[in-house]
Amino acid sequence: MSDMPVLDDYVKLVRGKTYKGALVGAPGPALLGLGSIVPGGGFRGDFKTYGGECPSELMLEPGDLFVSLKGATKDGEMIGSVARLPQSVPSGRLTQDTVRLVFRERDPAFERYIYWLLRTPAYRSYCAGRATGSAVVALSRADFLSYPVPPLTSVRELIVGVLERLEDKIESNERLIRLIPQLIRAKVNALLEVESEPVPASSLARFVNGGAYTKGATGAGRMVVRIADLNSGPGPSTVYTDLDVPEDKTVRPGDILMSWSGSLGVYRWARDEAIVNQHIFKVIPRGYPAWLVFDRVEAVIEIFQRIAKDKATTMGHIQRGHLDSTLVDLPCSHVIGQLDEDLRPLWQRLLVAEQEVLKLVSLRDVLLPELLSGHIRLAESERELAEAFA
């Protein structure tokens, strides 16, 4: 093992530089800071752009790799997380929080291998074990460059090929997931410009609050959706003993959820059946199409965020009285039905895409450990792979 090559044999690191916050969001390349990397590895699709100075040594092209050697919090999730600039993003600019991997010899197959090697559980454990710091943890350049690199065998190359195909499908679905709500919003706004009617937010749907549940023994009871489960992670992981839960507090794929405390947001639930924790509303439409309710609840949240910004304060939580008193514009009822014929299929495709992403990510996570072991149990994965690439 001591004779095994390490990352330092193949790459050198180029560190990014600071940028002007006032120019974030202006037209320009993708800003490749911590916010552009998925904790644990991967490129975030909701990246920001930068309209300021972009020296050539800080610029990345599609396919280039960059890494975070420090984290914004002490939990260390971001430490060593790697991302790759996708083909859909023409260029990116490093920040002071990220470093680019510059390969001493360009070999696309080997670069793809390194990308996936830096997403394996073994590599994540290596980073966690060498992270230092208390308030903000970091991984030294020396420790990062000392990570061992097993040889790229034919089996490992095969596994990389499967992982690449999985990531292509995941990225394709995620683009769809981002674009469909934008299309729905554009169509709704076009109708609102012609004719609209304001209604209280509470008339759109029933906003059913979750409950507080007692934690039970592992394997018993029901799983609960917490605020932390809405944006990231594999889904609800805490098991509770309360089995007798009202139907309106049970969520299934396709249901709409809204966090009303802390970070406000509206979400589509695509994971397994669960029950709703406190600080989350289950949003049950009052006769309106789900796509319209989702879009208009998002508009309500934007109203609250705008009010908070104007008052230079933070919107801590939404009370029921706010939902009664806040007016949101709706298209006139006689056109909603016509629009539903076009948008309901898109909404359903959106839900399918989200469920597909969850399955693809699960399959990817099963394959990643196989990359380091150097073998793959194709017989066990054949059905899952066939379904993924169907």
C-alpha atoms as one frame of an Amber mdcrd trajectory, in Angstrom:
protein
   0.000   0.000   0.000   2.882   2.376   0.771   4.030   2.125  -2.861   0.608
   3.071  -4.223   0.545   6.370  -6.146  -1.252   9.314  -4.533  -3.138  12.296
  -5.940   0.019  14.402  -5.814   1.488  12.161  -8.513  -1.273  13.141 -10.914
  -2.552  16.616 -10.057  -1.538  20.019  -8.770  -3.904  22.470  -7.103  -4.788
  26.007  -8.160  -6.539  28.032  -5.486  -9.248  30.562  -6.274  -9.405  34.191
  -5.172 -11.883  36.504  -3.504 -14.660  38.173  -5.439 -16.941  41.190  -5.076
 -20.269  40.269  -3.524 -22.065  43.108  -5.312 -21.339  41.435  -8.666 -22.759
  38.031  -7.724 -25.764  37.317  -9.932 -24.583  39.574 -12.748 -24.142  37.941
 -16.179 -20.946  35.938 -16.355 -19.460  32.528 -15.608 -20.694  30.237 -12.867
 -19.316  31.177  -9.453 -17.584  28.054  -8.180 -17.656  28.556  -4.425 -18.977
  26.275  -1.681 -22.525  26.949  -2.826 -21.842  25.312  -6.194 -20.861  21.932
  -4.684 -23.219  19.314  -3.295 -21.978  18.203   0.151 -20.217  14.891  -0.439
 -19.724  15.549  -4.140 -21.489  16.795  -7.256 -22.335  20.099  -8.949 -25.340
  22.103  -7.777 -27.691  23.087 -10.575 -28.850  26.274  -8.813 -25.443  27.950
  -9.001 -24.894  31.719  -9.070 -23.083  33.691 -11.776 -20.418  36.364 -11.422
 -19.978  39.534 -13.455 -16.630  40.689 -12.104 -12.963  40.092 -12.824 -12.195
  36.571 -14.053  -8.444  35.954 -14.497  -7.700  33.072 -16.840  -5.953  31.026
 -14.123  -9.212  30.949 -12.150 -11.387  29.802 -15.038 -12.732  26.279 -15.562
 -14.193  24.645 -18.648 -16.760  21.824 -18.829 -15.234  18.623 -17.461 -12.772
  20.364 -15.123 -12.730  19.293 -11.465 -12.708  21.510  -8.401 -12.738  20.728
  -4.676 -13.584  22.373  -1.385 -10.860  21.915   1.221 -12.834  23.727   3.901
 -16.406  23.973   5.055 -18.793  26.742   5.985 -19.792  24.918   9.176 -18.139
  22.726  11.776 -19.986  19.572  10.680 -17.383  19.025   7.945 -19.849  17.903
   5.283 -18.168  19.997   2.622 -14.600  18.946   3.410 -12.989  17.437   0.320
 -16.238  17.523  -1.667 -15.545  17.427  -5.397 -17.558  18.808  -8.309 -17.198
  18.751 -12.067 -18.298  21.603 -14.304 -21.024  20.061 -16.492 -21.264  20.401
 -20.254 -24.337  22.608 -19.844 -22.262  25.313 -18.075 -19.813  27.028 -20.503
 -17.380  28.344 -17.881 -16.812  28.854 -14.176 -14.684  30.977 -11.837 -13.013
  29.675  -8.680 -13.421  31.493  -5.355 -11.112  31.595  -2.339 -12.966  28.574
  -0.935 -12.230  26.168  -3.788  -9.274  24.708  -5.656  -9.006  23.377  -9.193
  -7.403  20.025  -9.972  -4.926  20.501 -12.810  -3.823  17.157 -14.203  -0.148
  16.789 -15.026  -1.130  14.721 -18.077  -4.538  15.049 -19.721  -6.367  11.752
 -20.012 -10.189  12.084 -20.014 -10.757   8.470 -18.903  -8.387   8.854 -15.955
  -9.875  12.238 -15.005 -13.336  10.672 -14.889 -11.911   7.935 -12.662 -10.424
  10.481 -10.225 -13.761  12.313 -10.096 -15.598   9.191  -8.980 -12.772   8.052
  -6.702 -13.240  11.328  -4.816 -16.906  10.518  -4.280 -16.434   7.083  -2.707
 -17.348   6.471   0.959 -13.704   5.560   1.653 -12.519   8.960   0.441 -15.225
  10.731   2.458 -14.072   8.867   5.584 -10.459   9.790   4.810 -11.392  13.492
   4.675 -13.443  13.355   7.866 -10.608  11.659   9.729  -8.094  14.360   8.771
 -10.243  17.468   9.086  -8.990  20.068  11.556 -10.491  23.150  13.174 -13.396
  23.879  15.484 -15.588  26.721  14.185 -14.725  26.011  10.526 -13.083  22.702
   9.676 -10.562  22.243   6.882  -8.484  19.618   5.077  -4.849  20.460   4.399
  -3.544  20.415   0.841  -0.913  17.889   1.925  -3.541  15.485   3.286  -5.682
  15.857   0.175  -2.747  15.232  -2.170  -1.686  12.199  -0.092  -4.877  10.271
  -0.835  -3.934   6.927  -2.469  -5.021   6.220  -6.039  -5.522   2.540  -6.933
  -4.751   1.644 -10.558  -7.444   2.152 -13.171  -8.208  -1.460 -14.073 -10.636
  -2.572 -16.757 -13.238  -3.377 -14.095 -12.872   0.051 -12.518 -13.208   1.618
 -15.956 -16.427  -0.350 -16.449 -17.795   0.898 -13.135 -16.862   4.480 -14.036
 -18.755   4.090 -17.299 -21.900   3.005 -15.450 -21.542   5.864 -12.948 -21.163
   8.340 -15.821 -24.361   7.120 -17.427 -26.193   7.359 -14.122 -24.980  10.915
 -13.583 -26.040  11.911 -17.104 -29.577  10.693 -16.379 -29.635  12.375 -12.983
 -28.500  15.698 -14.478 -31.026  15.421 -17.305 -33.858  14.841 -14.829 -32.661
  17.637 -12.560 -32.675  20.089 -15.470 -36.261  19.040 -16.159 -37.121  19.504
 -12.482 -35.793  23.073 -12.617 -37.351  23.976 -15.968 -40.933  22.741 -15.523
 -41.752  25.066 -12.567 -40.285  27.958 -14.580 -42.548  27.091 -17.502 -45.583
  26.849 -15.215 -44.750  30.220 -13.644 -44.349  31.825 -17.091 -47.739  30.551
 -18.271 -49.469  31.611 -15.046 -47.892  35.078 -15.174 -48.945  35.526 -18.793
 -52.569  34.912 -17.786 -52.291  37.179 -14.748 -51.239  40.053 -16.997 -54.472
  39.706 -18.964 -56.924  39.188 -16.106 -56.597  38.094 -12.490 -58.473  37.927
  -9.219 -56.868  38.266  -5.768 -57.764  35.631  -3.163 -56.562  34.968   0.393
 -53.741  32.444   0.471 -55.794  30.291   2.838 -58.472  29.851   0.150 -55.996
  28.042  -2.116 -55.594  25.049   0.141 -55.843  23.625   3.625 -52.574  24.134
   5.468 -52.387  21.201   7.880 -49.673  21.511  10.501 -47.582  18.501  11.453
 -47.271  17.197  14.979 -44.674  16.476  17.632 -43.978  12.757  17.881 -42.312
  10.582  20.460 -39.241   8.746  19.251 -39.584   4.985  19.387 -37.419   1.908
  19.032 -35.567   1.308  15.784 -37.749  -0.495  13.300 -41.026   0.404  14.990
 -43.619   3.020  14.090 -43.701   5.530  11.268 -41.024   7.741   9.718 -41.375
  11.506   9.986 -40.640  14.304   7.496 -38.585  17.006   9.203 -37.518  20.353
   7.733 -34.010  18.937   7.245 -35.480  16.215   5.006 -37.065  18.632   2.538
 -33.963  19.906   0.762 -31.407  17.134   1.043 -30.629  13.680   2.308 -32.186
  10.296   1.580 -35.462  11.155   3.256 -36.937  10.779   6.727 -34.687   8.663
   8.906 -36.130   8.949  12.390 -38.635   6.292  13.456 -41.487   7.123  15.828
 -44.000   5.019  17.697 -47.171   6.993  16.883 -49.018   4.735  14.470 -52.469
   6.306  14.733 -51.841   9.416  12.627 -54.664  11.339  10.887 -54.746  10.958
   7.117 -54.182  14.663   6.552 -50.821  14.423   8.348 -49.652  11.524   6.159
 -47.675  12.393   3.023 -47.206  10.368  -0.132 -45.386  11.002  -3.425 -46.877
  14.031  -5.148 -48.054  15.800  -2.007 -47.110  19.448  -1.466 -45.301  20.492
   1.706 -44.457  23.935   3.041 -41.960  24.815   5.749 -43.411  27.712   7.725
 -40.632  28.236  10.273 -37.020  29.279   9.719 -36.219  28.797   6.036 -39.550
  29.221   4.238 -40.150  27.048   1.200 -42.597  24.908  -0.762 -41.665  21.384
  -1.834 -42.983  18.413  -3.780 -42.705  15.180  -1.798 -41.334  12.334  -3.956
 -40.149   9.866  -1.343 -41.851   7.086   0.589 -44.951   7.531   2.708 -44.284
   9.344   5.980 -45.941  11.658   8.499 -45.426  15.410   8.842 -43.408  16.855
  11.701 -44.158  20.204  13.332 -43.108  23.395  11.498 -44.280  21.874   8.198
 -47.668  22.298   6.548 -49.157  19.631   4.352 -50.796  21.717   1.618 -54.083
  20.167   0.449 -55.575  21.988  -2.585 -59.135  23.313  -2.230 -60.303  22.241
  -5.676 -57.446  23.901  -7.558 -54.899  21.921  -9.658 -51.794  20.936  -7.716
 -49.452  22.716 -10.166 -51.336  25.987  -9.592 -51.390  25.621  -5.807 -47.657
  24.904  -5.748 -46.888  27.953  -7.892 -49.171  30.286  -5.935 -47.871  29.102
  -2.535 -44.387  29.830  -3.845 -45.646  33.321  -4.742 -46.990  33.736  -1.192
 -43.577  32.845   0.241 -41.974  35.395  -2.089 -44.353  38.015  -0.689 -43.268
  37.250   2.879 -39.601  37.280   1.900 -40.016  40.642   0.159 -41.706  42.117
   3.241 -38.896  40.846   5.438 -36.303  42.343   3.084 -38.050  45.734   3.041
 -38.107  45.735   6.839 -34.481  44.547   6.990 -35.494  41.655   9.217 -35.820
  37.880   9.045 -39.212  36.255   8.570 -39.100  33.790  11.446 -42.317  31.929
  10.741 -45.711  32.186   9.060 -48.794  32.237  11.267 -52.259  31.176  10.129
 -53.396  34.774  10.326 -50.808  35.636   7.698 -52.352  33.108   5.317 -55.800
  34.641   5.840 -54.671  38.229   5.319 -52.183  37.777   2.453 -53.717  38.092
  -1.004 -52.293  36.217  -3.978 -53.321  36.710  -7.609 -55.022  33.819  -9.424
 -55.907  33.420 -13.088 -59.640  33.734 -13.628 -61.468  30.474 -13.014 -62.699
  30.068 -16.588 -59.113  29.735 -17.931 -57.676  27.514 -15.192 -59.416  24.444
 -16.628 -58.086  25.122 -20.117 -54.546  25.595 -18.784 -54.836  22.423 -16.731
 -55.010  20.322 -19.906 -51.530  21.555 -20.848 -49.870  21.733 -17.446 -51.170
  18.682 -15.610 -49.066  16.291 -17.793 -46.004  18.475 -17.172 -46.654  18.385
 -13.422 -46.936  14.592 -13.503 -43.693  14.341 -15.500 -42.027  16.508 -12.885
 -43.077  14.142 -10.097 -41.878  11.116 -12.077 -38.514  12.819 -12.710 -38.051
  13.489  -8.994 -38.784   9.873  -8.107 -36.415   8.686 -10.838 -33.629  10.854
  -9.407 -34.062   9.256  -5.990 -33.781   5.765  -7.497 -30.779   6.703  -9.638
 -28.973   8.277  -6.687 -29.620   5.162  -4.626 -28.164   2.952  -7.361 -25.156
   5.261  -7.740 -24.484   5.058  -4.011 -24.578   1.267  -4.173 -22.004   1.246
  -6.992 -19.554   3.767  -5.536 -17.972   1.388  -2.964 -17.444  -1.130  -5.758
 -15.078   1.322  -7.467 -12.548   1.061  -4.666 -12.983  -2.675  -4.214 -12.229
  -3.143  -7.902 -15.048  -5.560  -8.614 -18.738  -5.340  -9.412 -21.519  -7.825
  -8.837 -23.197  -7.293 -12.172 -25.669 -10.104 -11.673 -27.077  -8.381  -8.583
 -27.237  -4.980 -10.276 -28.424  -6.060 -13.726 -32.137  -5.474 -13.114 -31.596
  -2.092 -11.435 -29.298  -0.954 -14.227 -31.708  -2.097 -16.915 -34.511  -0.121
 -15.254 -32.303   2.946 -14.841 -31.321   3.064 -18.505 -34.689   2.012 -19.933
